[in-house]
Amino acid sequence: MAEHRTMQREALLEAARTLLSEGGTEALTFAALAERTGLARSSVYEYFRSRAAVVEELCAVDFPLWAAEVEAAMERADTPEAKIEAYVRRQLALVGDRRHRAVVAISAGELDAGAREKIRAAHGGLITMVVDALGALGHDEPRLTATLLQGVVDAAVRRIELGAAEDPERITRAAVSMVLHGVGG
């Protein structure tokens, strides 16, 4: 019985990922989750009390996997600059990934304070990864610089998500250049 519940919970999370990546937070409704999974709408409430609870669970499951991929890419790099470039490139390479698209859709949505706090903490963990590399480059305020650097990544993510006129690789190159060389590069 417990295994069956785990499978149903997984099916609901998978349906939530799809809904979020296809239609953003508006698409994530209990009726749509029920329809996608073949469960009764009342059954969805047995697993999650609210949309925010679905979102919290998705973040708890998907964000660490996603962050681990960024971290692994950084570990393969051998200089601080290469680590920073890997940090930017890996995040932008994950834009097409449904887990990433769901997390991006989520962070834009209206969520309760608990869900927002979990997302903030997860993003904070991501930013912490690049702080050491920035410190090694001699930045006086590596945490502030890391936060600003993530702002460039977030803007590039949105640009790619929008299907901007530029090719995603051009957006990635521009983001890497801006992060490594500032606007003077």
Backbone as a ProteinNet text record, in pm:
[ID]
protein_1_A
[PRIMARY]
MAEHRTMQREALLEAARTLLSEGGTEALTFAALAERTGLARSSVYEYFRSRAAVVEELCAVDFPLWAAEVEAAMERADTPEAKIEAYVRRQLALVGDRRHRAVVAISAGELDAGAREKIRAAHGGLITMVVDALGALGHDEPRLTATLLQGVVDAAVRRIELGAAEDPERITRAAVSMVLHGVGG
[TERTIARY]
82.6	0	86.9	190.1	278.8	348	386.7	453.5	358.6	231.5	129.6	113.6	112.4	100.2	221.9	340.1	462.5	455.8	405.6	393.3	293.1	181.6	82	138.2	213.1	274.9	372.4	453	546.9	472.6	362.2	281.5	227.6	185.1	134.8	246	364.3	476.7	516.1	515.7	549.2	445.9	319	212.3	230.3	267.2	289.2	403.3	513.6	626.5	579.3	501.9	452.6	363.1	269.1	176.8	252.2	346.8	424.1	508.2	570.8	656.7	575.1	452.7	367.5	294.5	244.7	157.5	184.8	296.5	327.9	237.2	244.1	172.9	20.8	-32	-178.7	-227.9	-143.4	-182.5	-185.7	-118.3	-110.6	-234.9	-336	-458.6	-481.6	-558.1	-588.1	-671.9	-759.4	-840.1	-748.4	-649.4	-556.3	-468.3	-425.5	-345.4	-427.6	-553.9	-642.2	-658.7	-681.9	-702.7	-577.6	-460.3	-334.2	-299.6	-339.4	-299.8	-411	-531.4	-643.9	-696.6	-650.1	-699.9	-822.4	-903.7	-1015.3	-955.9	-1022.7	-974	-959.9	-1053.8	-1046.5	-921.6	-877.2	-756.1	-631.3	-630.2	-515	-496.6	-608.7	-603.8	-549.5	-556.7	-498.8	-346.1	-288.7	-143.1	-91.1	-166	-121.5	-238.2	-213.8	-322.2	-346.9	-244.8	-257	-159.7	-176	-79.3	60	64.5	193.3	263.4	186.5	245	304.1	237.4	290.7	423.1	423.1	540.9	656.6	627.1	730.7	793.6	709.9	759.7	845.6	801.2	880.1	1016.7	1017	1144.4	1234.3	1174.3	1251.5	1312.9	1241.5	1288.7	1381.4	1340.2	1410.2	1528.8	1515.9	1622.8	1757.1	1761.7	1891.3	1955.5	1874.7	1928.4	1990.4	1917.5	1958.7	2086.2	2088	2205.9	2326.5	2303.4	2412.1	2475.9	2395.3	2449.7	2537.9	2496	2575.9	2706.5	2694.5	2812.3	2911.1	2860.3	2946.9	3021.6	2952.7	3017.3	3128.4	3102.7	3204.2	3324.5	3299.1	3408.5	3501.4	3447.6	3530.3	3621.2	3590.5	3670.5	3790	3902.1	4023.3	4069.8	4012.4	4050.5	3923.8	3941.2	3822.4	3736.8	3802.3	3728.4	3649.4	3713.5	3646.7	3530.2	3545.9	3437	3316.7	3345.7	3238.9	3170.2	3249.2	3191.2	3104.1	3150.5	3073.4	2942.3	2947.9	2829.1	2723.7	2765.8	2673.1	2624.8	2718.9	2683.5	2590.9	2619	2537.4	2394.4	2379.1	2242.8	2167.6	2235	2167.7	2142.2	2229.3	2208.5	2086.8	2053.8	1940.8	1806.2	1807.7	1683.2	1576.4	1613.2	1513.8	1463.2	1532.1	1497.5	1366	1272.9	1141.4	1149.5	1245.7	1259.8	1295.2	1384.5	1425.2	1309.9	1239.6	1128.8	1023.2	1001.1	903	950.3	1077.5	1130.2	1124.9	1154.1	1147.6	1003.9	909.6	767.6	723.4	770.7	736.9	786.2	911.9	966.9	896.1	828.6	754.9	615.6	567.1	427.9	401.9	273.8	236.2	227.8	319.3	324.4	315.1	286.4	284	427.3	438.3	568.8	661.1	607.2	688.5	752.2	673.9	724.9	829.2	800.2	896.5	1028.7	1019.3	1139.4	1222.7	1155.3	1227.6	1299.4	1231.6	1293	1412.8	1395.9	1505.7	1626.3	1600.4	1708.8	1780.1	1702.1	1761.1	1846.8	1794.6	1871.6	1997.5	1985.3	2101.2	2210	2169	2264.5	2335.6	2262.9	2320.5	2425	2389.7	2479.8	2606.2	2590	2705	2812.3	2769.2	2864.9	2967.1	2926.1	3014.7	3092.4	3053.1	3119.6	3268.6	3303.6	3444.7	3528.4	3474.7	3548	3570.8	3469.8	3484	3585.9	3583.3	3681.8	3823	3839.7	3971.1	4020.6	3926.3	3965	3997.1	3976.6	4013.1	3901.7	3777.4	3665.6	3653.8	3637.6	3622.4	3491.7	3385.7	3253.4	3200	3256.2	3217.7	3069.5	3008	2866.1	2778	2805.2	2732.1	2754.7	2879.9	2912.7	2840.3	2835.3	2765.8	2617.3	2557.1	2415	2389.7	2476.4	2463.3	2487.8	2587.5	2616.8	2493.6	2427.2	2307.1	2197	2194.5	2098.7	2119.1	2245.5	2276.8	2227.6	2253.8	2208.9	2056	1987.6	1840.7	1785.6	1849.3	1805.2	1827.2	1939.4	1967.7	1868.4	1834.3	1734.4	1602.8	1558.4	1431.5	1437.6	1550.3	1567.6	1557.5	1618.9	1612.3	1470.2	1410.4	1272.9	1174	1193.2	1102.7	1116.8	1222.3	1247.3	1287.7	1378.5	1423.7	1480.9	1497.3	1547.8	1686.4	1765.7	1901.4	1899.4	1997.3	2020.1	2060.5	2010.2	2048.1	2199.9	2276.7	2423	2479.5	2421.5	2465.9	2433	2315.4	2275.2	2371.3	2404.8	2497.4	2635.2	2686	2818.9	2818.2	2709.7	2699.8	2696.2	2622	2612.6	2749.6	2818.2	2951.9	3047.8	3044.5	3133	3104.3	2976.2	2941.1	2985.2	2965.7	3002	3153.7	3227.7	3373.9	3444.5	3385.1	3456.2	3378.9	3258	3177.7	3132.8	3078.6	3028	3141	3261.9	3376.1	3426.9	3382	3429.4	3358.7
-119.7	0	125.9	126.8	243.8	266.2	156.9	168	229.3	189.3	242.2	393.7	435.7	579.5	656.1	595.7	659.3	677	573.9	582.5	690.5	699	802.1	941.5	956.5	1086.1	1125.5	1028.6	1052.7	1093	1024.9	1056.8	1199.7	1240	1375.9	1479	1449.9	1542.5	1552	1439.3	1437.3	1519	1502	1579.2	1728.5	1760.5	1900.9	1961.4	1885.9	1933.5	1967.1	1874.9	1893.9	2016.3	2026.9	2141.5	2273.5	2277.8	2400.4	2435.4	2334.3	2365.5	2400.2	2349.4	2381.5	2513.6	2539.3	2655.6	2745	2723.7	2807.8	2778	2863.5	2835.8	2832.9	2908.2	2908.3	2769.1	2694.7	2562	2457.4	2488.3	2392.1	2404.1	2323.3	2319.2	2175.1	2157.5	2022.6	1946.7	2017.8	1953.9	1900.3	1980.6	1938.6	1822.6	1828	1717.2	1588.4	1598	1481	1424.7	1513.3	1470.3	1401.6	1458.6	1403	1267	1246.6	1123.7	1019.2	1059.6	966.5	946.8	1030.3	1021.5	1110.9	1081.6	1170.8	1298.2	1409.7	1536.7	1530.8	1464.9	1452	1374	1279.7	1202.7	1289.8	1389.4	1479.5	1549	1585.7	1653.7	1562.5	1430.9	1338.8	1348.7	1388.4	1398.8	1539.2	1639.1	1777.9	1864.9	1950.9	2034.3	2158.1	2195.2	2317.3	2312.8	2407.1	2420.5	2448.5	2532.6	2566.5	2440.8	2346.4	2221.5	2138.7	2139.8	2068.9	2133.1	2265.6	2341.8	2317.5	2318.9	2293	2156.4	2057.3	1921	1914.1	1979.2	1981	2043.3	2154.3	2220.4	2130.2	2065.7	1977.9	1861.4	1812.1	1696.5	1738.8	1841.4	1873.8	1968.1	2065.5	2165.3	2102.9	2010.5	1951	1874.5	1807.1	1733.5	1830.8	1937.4	2041.3	2107.7	2143.3	2206.9	2112.9	1983.3	1884.8	1880.9	1900.3	1902.8	2025.1	2138.2	2261.4	2241.2	2185.5	2161.9	2066.8	1959.6	1862.6	1929.7	2015.8	2087.6	2177.7	2241.8	2330	2249.4	2131.6	2048.5	2000.7	1983.8	1939.7	2050.8	2175.9	2289.7	2308.9	2357.3	2362.1	2501.6	2607.5	2741.8	2812.7	2917.3	2990.6	3042.2	3095.5	3145.8	3033.8	2918.6	2804.4	2754.7	2761.6	2721.3	2815.3	2945.3	3045	3023.8	3001.2	2975.8	2850.6	2745.9	2620.5	2645.9	2728.9	2764.2	2828	2920.7	2990.1	2894.9	2830.3	2744.2	2629.5	2565.3	2449.9	2492.6	2605.2	2652.4	2681.5	2745.8	2782	2658.4	2558.6	2433.6	2358.4	2380.4	2310.3	2377.3	2489.5	2563.5	2475.8	2392.7	2308.8	2192.9	2162.3	2050.8	2080.9	1985.5	2008.6	2039.8	1978.6	2008.8	2155.6	2203	2343.1	2435.2	2401.6	2487.1	2496.5	2386.6	2387.4	2479.6	2470.7	2554.1	2701.6	2733.6	2872	2922.9	2840.5	2879.2	2902.8	2816.3	2824.8	2955.4	2989.5	3105.9	3233.6	3228.9	3346.6	3353	3241.7	3233.8	3295.7	3313.1	3364	3242.8	3238	3123.9	3173.2	3079.6	3119.7	3140.7	3202.5	3241.1	3120.7	3007.4	2887	2839	2835.6	2790.5	2888.8	3019	3120.8	3109	3081.4	3069.5	2948.3	2837.2	2717.6	2745.2	2817.2	2850.3	2942.5	3041.7	3134.5	3059.2	2966.3	2887.7	2803.9	2743.8	2662.2	2749.1	2866.7	2959.3	3004.8	3025.4	3064.6	2959.2	2831.7	2721.8	2723.2	2755.8	2763.8	2875.5	2990	3105.7	3076.2	3004.2	2970.9	2895.1	2813.8	2736	2824.9	2942.3	3026.6	3126.9	3141	3237	3204.8	3078.4	3040.4	3076	3047.8	3079	3229.7	3307.3	3454.1	3502.1	3439.6	3471.7	3443.1	3329.9	3291.5	3391.7	3459.7	3562.3	3695.4	3701.9	3821.6	3923.6	3883.5	3977	4011.1	4140.7	4187	4138.8	4137.2	4097.3	3984	3863.5	3754.3	3716.8	3733.1	3696.7	3794	3923	4022.7	3999	3977.4	3952.9	3828.4	3724.6	3600.5	3625.5	3707.3	3739.6	3814.8	3911	3987.1	3896.9	3809.8	3714.1	3626.7	3582.2	3500	3580.8	3711.4	3797.1	3794.4	3792.7	3781.8	3646	3539.2	3405.1	3402	3458.1	3458.1	3533.4	3647.1	3724.8	3643.5	3573.3	3489.9	3374.2	3315	3207.6	3258.3	3375.1	3431.6	3457.8	3508	3538.7	3410.6	3304	3175.5	3120.3	3127.1	3076.9	3145.4	3275.5	3353	3316.2	3239.2	3208.6	3335.9	3412.3	3540	3521.1	3631.4	3628.9	3564.8	3583.3	3528.2	3377.4	3313.2	3171.6	3152.7	3045.2	3023.6	3022.4	2972.2	2970	3112.2	3202	3343.3	3407.1	3377	3430.3	3378	3249.2	3187.7	3253.2	3270	3334.2	3475.9	3550.7	3689.3	3691.3	3596.2	3589.1	3554.3	3456.5	3416.6	3535.2	3604.8	3719.3	3830	3858	3963.7	3926.2	3800.9	3755.9	3758.2	3716.4	3710.1	3844.3	3928.6	4052.3	4180.3	4168.4	4287.9	4349.5	4469.2	4531.2	4583.4	4590.9	4634.8	4526.7	4399.6	4287.3	4283.3
0	0	0	84.4	92.1	-41.9	-108.1	-238.1	-341.8	-335.3	-426.3	-405.4	-278.2	-247.1	-298	-284.9	-333.6	-485.2	-554.3	-699.9	-740.1	-666.7	-698	-671.8	-564	-531.9	-643.8	-688	-798.7	-925.4	-953.7	-1072.8	-1063.3	-944	-924	-944.6	-892.9	-910.7	-1058.4	-1125.2	-1268.4	-1347	-1313.3	-1378.3	-1348.4	-1226	-1188.2	-1269.4	-1287.2	-1368.7	-1509.9	-1567.1	-1703.2	-1712.2	-1620.1	-1620.5	-1606.8	-1513.9	-1492.5	-1614.7	-1676.1	-1789.8	-1913.4	-1922.8	-2038.5	-2020.9	-1900.1	-1884.9	-1766.1	-1696.5	-1581.5	-1462.9	-1361.8	-1236.6	-1253.4	-1351.2	-1371.1	-1410.6	-1481.8	-1530.7	-1418.4	-1307.9	-1197.4	-1109.1	-1141.8	-1061.3	-1017.9	-911.7	-865.9	-968.7	-1039.3	-1143.9	-1254.3	-1294.8	-1399.9	-1351.7	-1225.8	-1169.5	-1169	-1128.5	-1125.2	-1266	-1362.5	-1500.8	-1556	-1531	-1582.6	-1521.6	-1396.7	-1327.6	-1323.4	-1360.4	-1353.8	-1212.7	-1119.8	-982	-968.1	-869.6	-836.8	-776.3	-800.1	-746.6	-594.7	-529.5	-383.2	-341	-425.8	-394.9	-396.8	-485.4	-493.2	-358.9	-296.1	-165.2	-55.2	-74.1	25	26.5	-87.4	-99.7	-71.2	-117.8	-103.9	-58.6	39.3	91.6	5.1	-77.5	-158.1	-275	-367.2	-477.3	-421.9	-318.3	-257.5	-205.1	-151.2	-100	-214.3	-330.1	-448.5	-488.1	-491.8	-529.6	-432.3	-302.4	-201.5	-222.8	-247.5	-269.2	-395	-502	-626.2	-602.4	-530.5	-500.2	-416.4	-318.2	-229.2	-306.6	-407.9	-485.1	-599	-675.3	-799.8	-783.7	-694.7	-684.6	-645.4	-548.2	-512.7	-629.2	-710.8	-826.5	-925.4	-948.5	-1042.2	-991.9	-863.8	-803.7	-807.7	-790.1	-794.8	-933.8	-1036.7	-1173.3	-1193.2	-1138.3	-1147.5	-1070.1	-950.3	-866.5	-934.1	-994.9	-1063.6	-1179.1	-1253.4	-1363.9	-1310.7	-1197.2	-1136.9	-1087.2	-1031	-978.3	-1089.1	-1210.1	-1323	-1375.7	-1339.7	-1385.9	-1293.3	-1349.8	-1267.1	-1224.6	-1279.5	-1234.6	-1183.5	-1101.9	-1055.9	-1172.7	-1277	-1393.6	-1460.4	-1475	-1539.7	-1453.6	-1321.5	-1230.9	-1247.6	-1256.2	-1273.4	-1408.3	-1511.6	-1644.4	-1641.3	-1574.4	-1564	-1489.5	-1385.8	-1307	-1396.8	-1480.1	-1570.1	-1679.2	-1747.2	-1861.3	-1821.9	-1707.6	-1668.1	-1637.6	-1568	-1539.2	-1668.2	-1763.5	-1888.6	-1975	-1965.3	-2040.1	-1987.3	-1860.9	-1799.1	-1826.2	-1898.2	-1921.1	-1986.9	-2081.2	-2149	-2063.9	-1955.8	-1869.1	-1796.5	-1796.7	-1735.7	-1587.5	-1517.6	-1374.4	-1357.1	-1442	-1434.1	-1471.4	-1579.2	-1624.2	-1514.6	-1445.2	-1335.2	-1223.8	-1186.1	-1077.3	-1116.3	-1243.6	-1291	-1284.7	-1330.7	-1327	-1183	-1095.5	-953.9	-893.4	-918.3	-850.3	-893	-1006.7	-1052.5	-990	-937.5	-892.2	-757.4	-727	-595.3	-502.8	-408.7	-317.6	-174.4	-85.5	54.9	104.8	220.5	274.1	291.7	334.6	355	226.2	120.4	-9.7	-61.9	-47.1	-92.9	-17.9	112.4	195	150.6	120	73.7	-58.9	-148.4	-277.8	-255.8	-168.7	-138.8	-82.8	7.2	68	-38.4	-128.1	-234.8	-326.7	-363.7	-447.3	-374	-242.7	-162.3	-168.1	-166.1	-176.8	-310.9	-415.2	-549.4	-554.3	-499.6	-499.5	-417.8	-306	-221.2	-299.2	-397.2	-477.4	-547	-588.9	-668.4	-581.8	-455.8	-366.3	-351.1	-332.1	-314.2	-436.2	-555.3	-679.1	-690.6	-653.2	-658	-554.4	-437	-333.5	-382.3	-452.8	-505.6	-610.6	-676.3	-774.9	-707.4	-574.8	-500.3	-483.8	-504.7	-483.8	-335.5	-306.8	-168.4	-107.3	-188.8	-140.5	-227.9	-212.5	-301.9	-294.3	-176.4	-163.9	-244.2	-232.2	-309.9	-459.9	-498.3	-638.9	-689.5	-607.2	-646	-668.8	-583.9	-597.3	-728.1	-758.6	-883.2	-1004	-992.9	-1099	-1127	-1020.5	-1037.8	-1106.4	-1083.5	-1152.9	-1303.9	-1346.5	-1489.8	-1541.8	-1465.3	-1505.1	-1516	-1415.1	-1415.7	-1536.8	-1571.2	-1687.7	-1815.8	-1824.8	-1942.9	-1951.4	-1835.5	-1831.5	-1888.5	-1841	-1890	-2039.8	-2086.3	-2229.2	-2312.4	-2265.9	-2336.4	-2330.5	-2211.3	-2192.5	-2285.7	-2305.7	-2391.1	-2538.4	-2570.4	-2710.7	-2782.4	-2719.9	-2774.3	-2915.1	-2984.7	-3122.6	-3129.4	-3023.1	-3025.2	-3000.2	-3057.5	-3034.6	-2887.7	-2820.6	-2678.8	-2655.4	-2750.6	-2733.7	-2732.9	-2812.3	-2811.6	-2677.4	-2625.2	-2494	-2387.9	-2395.3	-2299.4	-2307.7	-2430.1	-2447.1	-2390.9	-2417.4	-2367.2	-2214.1	-2153.8	-2006.7	-1947.1	-2006.3	-1957.2	-1967.4	-2082.2	-2102.2	-2000.6	-1977.9	-1883.1	-1741.8	-1705.4	-1571.4	-1551.2	-1652.7	-1637.9	-1661.1	-1745.8	-1783.5	-1752.4	-1697.9	-1672.8	-1804.1	-1798.5	-1920.9	-2008.2	-1953.3	-2034.2	-2129	-2107.6	-2188.1	-2316.2
[MASK]
+++++++++++++++++++++++++++++++++++++++++++++++++++++++++++++++++++++++++++++++++++++++++++++++++++++++++++++++++++++++++++++++++++++++++++++++++++++++++++++++++++++++++++++++++++++++++

